[in-house]
Coordinates of C-alpha atoms in Angstrom, one line a residue:
X1 CA -27.4 86.2 98.5
X2 CA -24.8 83.5 98.8
X3 CA -24.8 80.2 100.6
X4 CA -21.8 79.2 102.8
X5 CA -20.3 77.0 100.1
X6 CA -20.2 80.0 97.7
X7 CA -23.2 79.1 95.6
X8 CA -25.6 81.8 94.7
X9 CA -28.9 80.8 96.2
X10 CA -31.2 78.9 93.9
X11 CA -29.0 79.1 90.8
X12 CA -26.4 76.4 90.9
X13 CA -23.6 78.9 90.1
X14 CA -20.6 79.6 92.2
X15 CA -20.1 83.2 93.5
X16 CA -16.7 84.1 92.0
X17 CA -17.0 87.9 91.6
X18 CA -16.6 90.5 94.3
X19 CA -19.8 92.2 95.4
X20 CA -18.9 95.9 95.4
X21 CA -21.5 97.7 93.3
X22 CA -24.0 99.9 95.1
X23 CA -27.4 100.9 93.8
X24 CA -25.9 104.3 92.7
X25 CA -23.1 102.4 90.8
X26 CA -25.7 100.3 89.0
X27 CA -27.8 103.3 88.0
X28 CA -24.8 105.1 86.6
X29 CA -23.8 101.9 84.7
X30 CA -27.3 101.7 83.1
X31 CA -27.3 105.4 82.0
X32 CA -23.8 104.9 80.7
X33 CA -24.9 102.1 78.4
X34 CA -27.9 104.2 77.2
X35 CA -25.6 107.2 76.8
X36 CA -27.0 110.7 77.6
X37 CA -26.5 111.8 74.0
X38 CA -28.7 109.1 72.5
X39 CA -31.2 111.5 70.9
X40 CA -28.5 112.7 68.6
X41 CA -28.8 109.4 66.7
X42 CA -32.5 109.7 65.9
X43 CA -33.7 113.3 66.4
X44 CA -34.1 114.4 62.8
X45 CA -36.2 111.6 61.4
X46 CA -37.9 110.8 64.7
X47 CA -39.2 114.3 65.2
X48 CA -40.4 114.4 61.5
X49 CA -42.2 111.0 62.1
X50 CA -43.9 112.4 65.2
X51 CA -44.8 115.8 63.6
X52 CA -42.7 117.7 66.1
X53 CA -43.8 115.7 69.2
X54 CA -40.8 113.6 69.9
X55 CA -40.8 114.7 73.5
X56 CA -44.2 113.0 73.9
X57 CA -43.0 109.9 72.0
X58 CA -40.2 109.7 74.5
X59 CA -42.7 109.8 77.4
X60 CA -44.6 106.8 75.9
X61 CA -41.4 104.9 75.3
X62 CA -40.2 105.6 78.8
X63 CA -43.5 104.3 80.3
X64 CA -43.0 101.0 78.3
X65 CA -39.4 100.7 79.4
X66 CA -40.3 101.3 83.1
X67 CA -42.7 98.3 83.1
X68 CA -40.1 96.3 81.3
X69 CA -37.4 97.4 83.8
X70 CA -39.6 96.2 86.6
X71 CA -39.7 92.8 84.9
X72 CA -36.0 92.6 84.6
X73 CA -35.8 93.4 88.3
X74 CA -38.2 90.5 89.1
X75 CA -36.1 88.0 87.1
X76 CA -32.9 89.3 88.7
X77 CA -34.5 88.7 92.1
X78 CA -35.3 85.1 91.1
X79 CA -31.9 84.5 89.5
X80 CA -29.3 86.9 91.2
X81 CA -26.5 86.0 88.8
X82 CA -25.2 87.9 85.8
X83 CA -28.3 87.7 83.6
X84 CA -29.5 88.7 80.2
X85 CA -32.6 88.7 78.0
X86 CA -31.5 85.2 76.9
X87 CA -31.0 83.7 80.3
X88 CA -34.1 85.1 81.9
X89 CA -36.3 83.9 79.0
X90 CA -34.6 80.5 79.1
X91 CA -35.0 80.1 82.9
X92 CA -38.5 81.7 83.0
X93 CA -40.1 80.1 80.0
X94 CA -38.0 77.5 78.1
X95 CA -34.6 77.2 76.2
X96 CA -36.2 77.4 72.8
X97 CA -37.8 80.8 73.3
X98 CA -34.6 81.8 75.1
X99 CA -32.7 81.0 71.9
X100 CA -34.9 83.3 69.9
X101 CA -34.6 86.1 72.4
X102 CA -30.8 85.7 72.2
X103 CA -31.0 85.5 68.4
X104 CA -33.0 88.7 68.2
X105 CA -30.5 90.4 70.4
X106 CA -27.7 89.1 68.2
X107 CA -29.1 91.2 65.4
X108 CA -28.6 94.2 67.7
X109 CA -24.9 93.3 68.2
X110 CA -24.4 93.1 64.4
X111 CA -26.1 96.5 63.9
X112 CA -24.6 98.5 66.9
X113 CA -21.2 99.0 65.3
X114 CA -22.9 99.9 62.0
X115 CA -25.2 102.6 63.5
X116 CA -22.4 104.2 65.5
X117 CA -20.1 104.3 62.4
X118 CA -22.9 106.0 60.5
X119 CA -23.8 108.6 63.2
X120 CA -20.3 109.4 64.2
X121 CA -19.2 109.8 60.6
X122 CA -22.3 111.9 59.8
X123 CA -21.7 114.4 62.6
X124 CA -17.9 114.6 62.0
X125 CA -18.6 115.2 58.3
X126 CA -21.1 118.0 59.2
X127 CA -18.4 119.6 61.3
X128 CA -15.5 119.2 58.9
X129 CA -17.1 118.7 55.4
X130 CA -13.9 118.9 53.5
X131 CA -13.2 115.3 54.6
X132 CA -15.5 112.7 52.8
X133 CA -18.1 110.9 54.9
X134 CA -16.7 107.5 54.0
X135 CA -13.3 108.5 55.3
X136 CA -14.8 109.1 58.7
X137 CA -16.5 105.7 58.5
X138 CA -13.1 104.1 57.8
X139 CA -11.5 106.1 60.6
X140 CA -14.0 105.2 63.3
X141 CA -14.0 101.5 62.1
X142 CA -10.2 101.4 62.2
X143 CA -9.9 102.7 65.8
X144 CA -12.7 100.3 67.0
X145 CA -11.3 97.3 65.2
X146 CA -7.6 97.9 66.3
X147 CA -8.6 98.2 69.9
X148 CA -10.7 95.0 69.8
X149 CA -8.0 93.2 67.7
X150 CA -5.4 93.7 70.4
X151 CA -7.8 92.8 73.2
X152 CA -7.6 96.1 75.1
X153 CA -10.5 96.3 77.6
X154 CA -12.1 99.6 78.3
X155 CA -11.7 100.1 82.1
X156 CA -14.8 101.0 84.1
X157 CA -13.3 104.2 85.3
X158 CA -12.5 105.3 81.7
X159 CA -16.0 104.5 80.7
X160 CA -17.4 106.6 83.5
X161 CA -15.1 109.4 82.6
X162 CA -16.3 109.4 79.0
X163 CA -19.9 109.3 80.1
X164 CA -19.2 112.2 82.4
X165 CA -17.8 114.2 79.5
X166 CA -20.9 113.4 77.5
X167 CA -23.1 114.4 80.4
X168 CA -21.4 117.8 80.8
X169 CA -21.8 118.5 77.0
X170 CA -25.5 117.5 77.1
X171 CA -26.0 119.8 80.1
X172 CA -24.2 122.6 78.2
X173 CA -26.3 122.0 75.1
X174 CA -29.6 122.2 77.2
X175 CA -28.4 125.3 79.0
X176 CA -27.5 127.0 75.7
X177 CA -30.9 126.1 74.2
X178 CA -32.7 127.5 77.3
X179 CA -30.6 130.7 77.0
X180 CA -31.4 131.1 73.3
X181 CA -35.1 130.6 73.9
X182 CA -35.2 133.3 76.5
X183 CA -33.5 135.6 74.0
X184 CA -36.1 135.1 71.3
X185 CA -34.7 132.2 69.3
X186 CA -37.2 129.8 67.8
X187 CA -40.4 129.7 69.8
X188 CA -39.0 132.4 72.1
X189 CA -40.3 130.8 75.3
X190 CA -39.2 128.1 77.7
X191 CA -42.8 127.0 78.4
X192 CA -44.9 125.5 75.7
X193 CA -47.2 122.5 75.2
X194 CA -46.4 122.2 71.5
X195 CA -43.8 119.4 71.9
X196 CA -46.4 117.3 73.8
X197 CA -49.4 118.1 71.7
X198 CA -50.2 116.1 68.5
X199 CA -51.8 118.3 65.8
X200 CA -54.8 116.0 65.5
X201 CA -56.2 112.5 66.3
X202 CA -54.7 111.4 62.9
X203 CA -51.3 112.0 64.4
X204 CA -51.7 109.2 66.9
X205 CA -50.4 106.4 64.6
X206 CA -47.3 108.5 63.7
X207 CA -46.8 109.3 67.3
X208 CA -46.8 105.6 68.2
X209 CA -44.4 104.9 65.3
X210 CA -42.2 107.6 66.7
X211 CA -42.3 106.1 70.2
X212 CA -41.2 102.8 68.6
X213 CA -38.2 104.6 67.2
X214 CA -37.6 106.4 70.5
X215 CA -37.2 103.0 72.2
X216 CA -33.7 103.0 70.6
X217 CA -32.5 105.5 73.1
X218 CA -33.4 103.1 76.0
X219 CA -31.6 100.1 74.6
X220 CA -28.9 99.2 77.1
X221 CA -30.6 99.8 80.4
X222 CA -31.0 96.0 80.7
X223 CA -27.2 95.7 80.9
X224 CA -27.6 96.4 84.6
X225 CA -28.7 92.8 85.0
X226 CA -25.3 91.6 83.8
X227 CA -23.8 93.1 87.0
X228 CA -25.9 91.1 89.4
X229 CA -23.0 89.0 90.7
X230 CA -21.1 92.2 91.5
X231 CA -23.9 94.0 93.2
X232 CA -24.0 94.2 97.0
X233 CA -27.7 93.6 97.1
X234 CA -28.8 92.3 93.7
X235 CA -32.3 91.1 94.9
X236 CA -33.2 94.7 96.0
X237 CA -31.0 96.9 93.8
X238 CA -31.1 95.4 90.3
X239 CA -34.8 96.2 89.6
X240 CA -34.7 99.6 91.4
X241 CA -31.5 100.6 89.5
X242 CA -33.0 99.5 86.1
X243 CA -36.2 101.6 86.7
X244 CA -34.1 104.6 88.0
X245 CA -31.9 104.4 85.0
X246 CA -34.9 104.3 82.7
X247 CA -36.5 107.2 84.5
X248 CA -33.4 109.5 84.7
X249 CA -32.3 108.6 81.2
X250 CA -35.8 109.2 79.9
X251 CA -36.0 112.6 81.5
X252 CA -32.7 113.6 79.9
X253 CA -34.0 112.5 76.5
X254 CA -37.3 114.3 76.9
X255 CA -35.6 117.5 78.0
X256 CA -33.3 117.5 74.9
X257 CA -36.2 116.7 72.5
X258 CA -38.4 119.4 74.2
X259 CA -35.8 122.2 74.0
X260 CA -34.6 121.3 70.5
X261 CA -38.2 121.4 69.2
X262 CA -38.7 124.9 70.7
X263 CA -35.4 126.1 69.3
X264 CA -36.2 124.8 65.8
X265 CA -40.0 124.6 65.5
X266 CA -40.1 123.8 61.8
X267 CA -38.6 120.4 61.8
X268 CA -39.0 120.1 58.0
X269 CA -36.2 122.6 57.3
X270 CA -33.1 120.7 58.6
X271 CA -30.4 120.5 56.0
X272 CA -29.8 116.9 57.1
X273 CA -32.1 114.7 59.3
X274 CA -29.1 112.6 60.2
X275 CA -27.4 115.5 62.0
X276 CA -30.3 117.6 63.1
X277 CA -29.1 118.3 66.6
X278 CA -25.8 119.5 65.2
X279 CA -27.8 122.2 63.4
X280 CA -29.7 123.0 66.6
X281 CA -26.4 123.3 68.6
X282 CA -25.0 125.5 65.8
X283 CA -28.0 127.8 66.0
X284 CA -27.9 128.3 69.8
X285 CA -24.1 128.3 70.4
X286 CA -22.4 128.7 67.1
X287 CA -19.6 126.6 65.7
X288 CA -17.9 126.0 69.0
X289 CA -21.0 124.3 70.5
X290 CA -21.6 122.4 67.3
X291 CA -18.0 121.0 67.4
X292 CA -18.3 120.3 71.1
X293 CA -21.5 118.4 70.6
X294 CA -19.9 116.4 67.7
X295 CA -17.1 115.4 70.0
X296 CA -19.7 114.0 72.5
X297 CA -21.4 112.0 69.7
X298 CA -18.0 110.6 68.5
X299 CA -17.2 109.6 72.1
X300 CA -20.5 107.7 72.3
X301 CA -19.8 105.9 69.0
X302 CA -16.5 104.7 70.3
X303 CA -17.7 103.3 73.5
X304 CA -20.8 101.7 72.0
X305 CA -18.9 100.5 68.9
X306 CA -16.2 98.8 70.9
X307 CA -18.8 96.9 73.0
X308 CA -21.0 95.9 70.1
X309 CA -18.3 94.7 67.8
X310 CA -16.6 92.8 70.6
X311 CA -19.8 91.1 71.7
X312 CA -20.8 90.0 68.2
X313 CA -17.3 88.7 67.4
X314 CA -17.3 86.6 70.5
X315 CA -20.8 85.2 69.9
X316 CA -19.6 84.1 66.4
X317 CA -16.5 82.6 68.2
X318 CA -18.8 80.6 70.5
X319 CA -20.8 79.2 67.5
X320 CA -17.5 78.2 65.8
X321 CA -16.1 76.6 68.9
X322 CA -19.3 74.5 69.3
X323 CA -19.1 73.5 65.6
X324 CA -22.2 75.4 64.7
X325 CA -20.2 77.4 62.2
X326 CA -16.9 76.4 60.4
X327 CA -14.6 75.9 63.3
X328 CA -11.3 76.5 61.6
X329 CA -12.4 80.1 60.7
X330 CA -14.8 81.3 63.4
X331 CA -13.1 79.6 66.3
X332 CA -9.7 81.0 65.4
X333 CA -7.9 83.0 68.1
X334 CA -4.9 85.2 67.7
X335 CA -1.8 83.3 68.9
X336 CA -0.7 86.2 71.1
X337 CA -3.7 88.3 71.9
X338 CA -6.3 85.5 72.2
X339 CA -8.9 87.5 70.4
X340 CA -11.3 86.2 67.7
X341 CA -9.5 88.3 65.0
X342 CA -11.3 86.9 62.0
X343 CA -14.7 87.6 63.5
X344 CA -13.6 91.1 64.5
X345 CA -12.6 91.8 60.9
X346 CA -15.9 90.4 59.7
X347 CA -17.8 92.7 62.0
X348 CA -15.7 95.6 60.9
X349 CA -16.4 94.8 57.2
X350 CA -20.2 94.6 57.9
X351 CA -20.1 97.9 59.8
X352 CA -18.2 99.7 57.0
X353 CA -20.4 98.3 54.2
X354 CA -23.6 99.1 56.0
X355 CA -22.6 102.5 57.1
X356 CA -21.8 103.5 53.5
X357 CA -24.8 101.8 51.7
X358 CA -27.7 101.9 54.3
X359 CA -29.5 104.7 55.9
X360 CA -29.9 105.5 59.6
X361 CA -33.7 105.1 60.0
X362 CA -33.9 101.5 58.9
X363 CA -30.9 100.4 60.9
X364 CA -32.3 102.1 64.0
X365 CA -35.7 100.4 63.5
X366 CA -34.0 97.0 63.1
X367 CA -32.2 97.6 66.4
X368 CA -35.6 98.3 68.0
X369 CA -36.9 95.1 66.4
X370 CA -34.4 93.0 68.3
X371 CA -34.6 95.0 71.5
X372 CA -38.4 95.1 71.7
X373 CA -38.7 91.4 71.0
X374 CA -36.3 90.7 73.8
X375 CA -38.2 93.0 76.2
X376 CA -41.4 91.2 75.3
X377 CA -39.8 87.8 76.2
X378 CA -38.6 89.1 79.6
X379 CA -42.1 90.5 80.5
X380 CA -43.7 87.2 79.5
X381 CA -41.0 85.3 81.5
X382 CA -42.2 87.1 84.7
X383 CA -45.8 85.9 84.2
X384 CA -44.8 82.4 83.3
X385 CA -42.3 81.9 86.1
X386 CA -43.9 83.7 89.0
X387 CA -47.7 83.7 88.3
X388 CA -48.0 80.4 86.5
X389 CA -45.2 78.1 87.8
X390 CA -44.7 79.5 91.3
X391 CA -48.4 80.4 91.8
X392 CA -47.5 83.8 93.2
X393 CA -50.7 85.8 93.3
X394 CA -49.5 89.3 93.7
X395 CA -51.7 90.3 90.8
X396 CA -50.0 93.7 90.0
X397 CA -46.4 92.7 90.4
X398 CA -46.5 89.3 88.7
X399 CA -49.3 89.6 86.2
X400 CA -50.6 93.1 85.4
X401 CA -47.3 95.0 85.4
X402 CA -45.5 92.6 83.1
X403 CA -48.6 92.2 81.0
X404 CA -48.7 96.0 80.5
X405 CA -45.0 96.0 79.7
X406 CA -45.5 93.1 77.2
X407 CA -48.5 94.8 75.6
X408 CA -46.9 98.2 75.1
X409 CA -43.7 96.7 73.8
X410 CA -45.7 94.5 71.4
X411 CA -47.7 97.4 70.2
X412 CA -44.6 99.5 69.5
X413 CA -42.9 96.5 67.9
X414 CA -45.9 96.0 65.6
X415 CA -45.8 99.7 64.6
X416 CA -42.3 99.5 63.3
X417 CA -42.1 100.0 59.5
X418 CA -43.2 97.3 57.1
X419 CA -39.7 97.0 55.8
X420 CA -38.3 96.6 59.2
X421 CA -40.8 93.9 60.2
X422 CA -40.1 92.0 56.9
X423 CA -36.3 92.1 57.4
X424 CA -36.7 91.2 61.1
X425 CA -39.0 88.2 60.2
X426 CA -36.4 87.0 57.8
X427 CA -33.8 87.2 60.5
X428 CA -36.0 85.1 62.8
X429 CA -36.5 82.6 60.1
X430 CA -32.8 82.3 59.6
X431 CA -32.6 81.7 63.4
X432 CA -35.2 79.0 63.1
X433 CA -33.2 77.2 60.4
X434 CA -30.1 77.5 62.5
X435 CA -32.0 76.1 65.5
X436 CA -33.3 73.1 63.6
X437 CA -29.9 72.3 62.2
X438 CA -28.0 72.8 65.5
X439 CA -30.5 70.7 67.5
X440 CA -30.9 68.1 64.8
X441 CA -34.6 68.8 64.5
X442 CA -35.1 69.9 68.1
X443 CA -33.7 66.6 69.5
X444 CA -31.1 68.4 71.6
X445 CA -31.1 71.6 73.7
X446 CA -30.7 74.8 71.7
X447 CA -27.3 76.5 71.5
X448 CA -26.6 79.2 74.1
X449 CA -26.7 82.7 72.7
X450 CA -26.0 84.9 75.7
X451 CA -25.7 88.6 75.3

């Protein structure tokens, strides 16, 4: 909603963007950022972690994300401008916790290019093993870095086209799995409770750990809130679109996990956990489907890698411009392209190094560390802003729902691996030191770390 002078009601910001996005556009946008093929990144080790019940872990993760999506919608209703985990926490609670929410999400920006280099290279190497894994890493990194270096923006229509291609391939993969099952492959049936049935009560902790990993596939639905100033009805549509994107995306993830488990019941026999769904595609459709599936994975790595690398480079640029990092280096812009070229090259180097020397499970968990921490902050922001400050007494909407979202995200966050929690804690401690230095012992407002 806008006032006659062009301000967005209750925010102090001028309305400068054209409101053209419908609820349908917002839903597609959210699914695009999650990517329909997200299970390819985690299926092998996540299904091993859950004892073959990844489909159930996805259900748990989806429920948590739905409550969190509801909270994002509530904050978008209060502040119908382009928002983020940082800004909602800052406005709903205080700037200092907002800083830590942004700092945690910054970890995700650093790791997104790394994980996509790893997964894209792993699937490409499985398809064409004659070329070394590290060569694929360098190839994907080169394309991503060159595009960002020259400042070429990925147009919305191009992004939608790429997502459409991924969607078609995922549909084809699911159809071929269903066809194979009806012809006796794997479990030999389309109907089975096995992917949703833990073997024993002792499986519950591993199922929860798997659900924490499965949250990785939902990271990105919150990007819908960044389009609030371009939505026709942000107060009504942002929350609904976020929940719809979570629900539809979750159903796509659950279906893939369910069918893959039935096609390949013995999850301990994959040649490589990193490329497990490549092997499933190969079993049900032969080499042509495996290659087609790999193409979809590589497309997803390109779109996600471009956004992640660009965001992290620009965040470093902001720190350098404000004097929080050495200005001559981090605030440097290319004379012609006006891109933070040094920062882009730094992110490329981090991505290449990590893709070669780290493994996918720990990187994925660290992504979830930042994402779940941010989600907890937004859920808490709803309670503080609406229930406490504004004295809104709609118990379910402004207290119980965000409390459930916070509790589930906190429980999943606490069940990440010990290694992940230690590394994440170190990252937050680095953020604390950075905060103390940049605010001269909390004497000034914290720096802005917007996603």
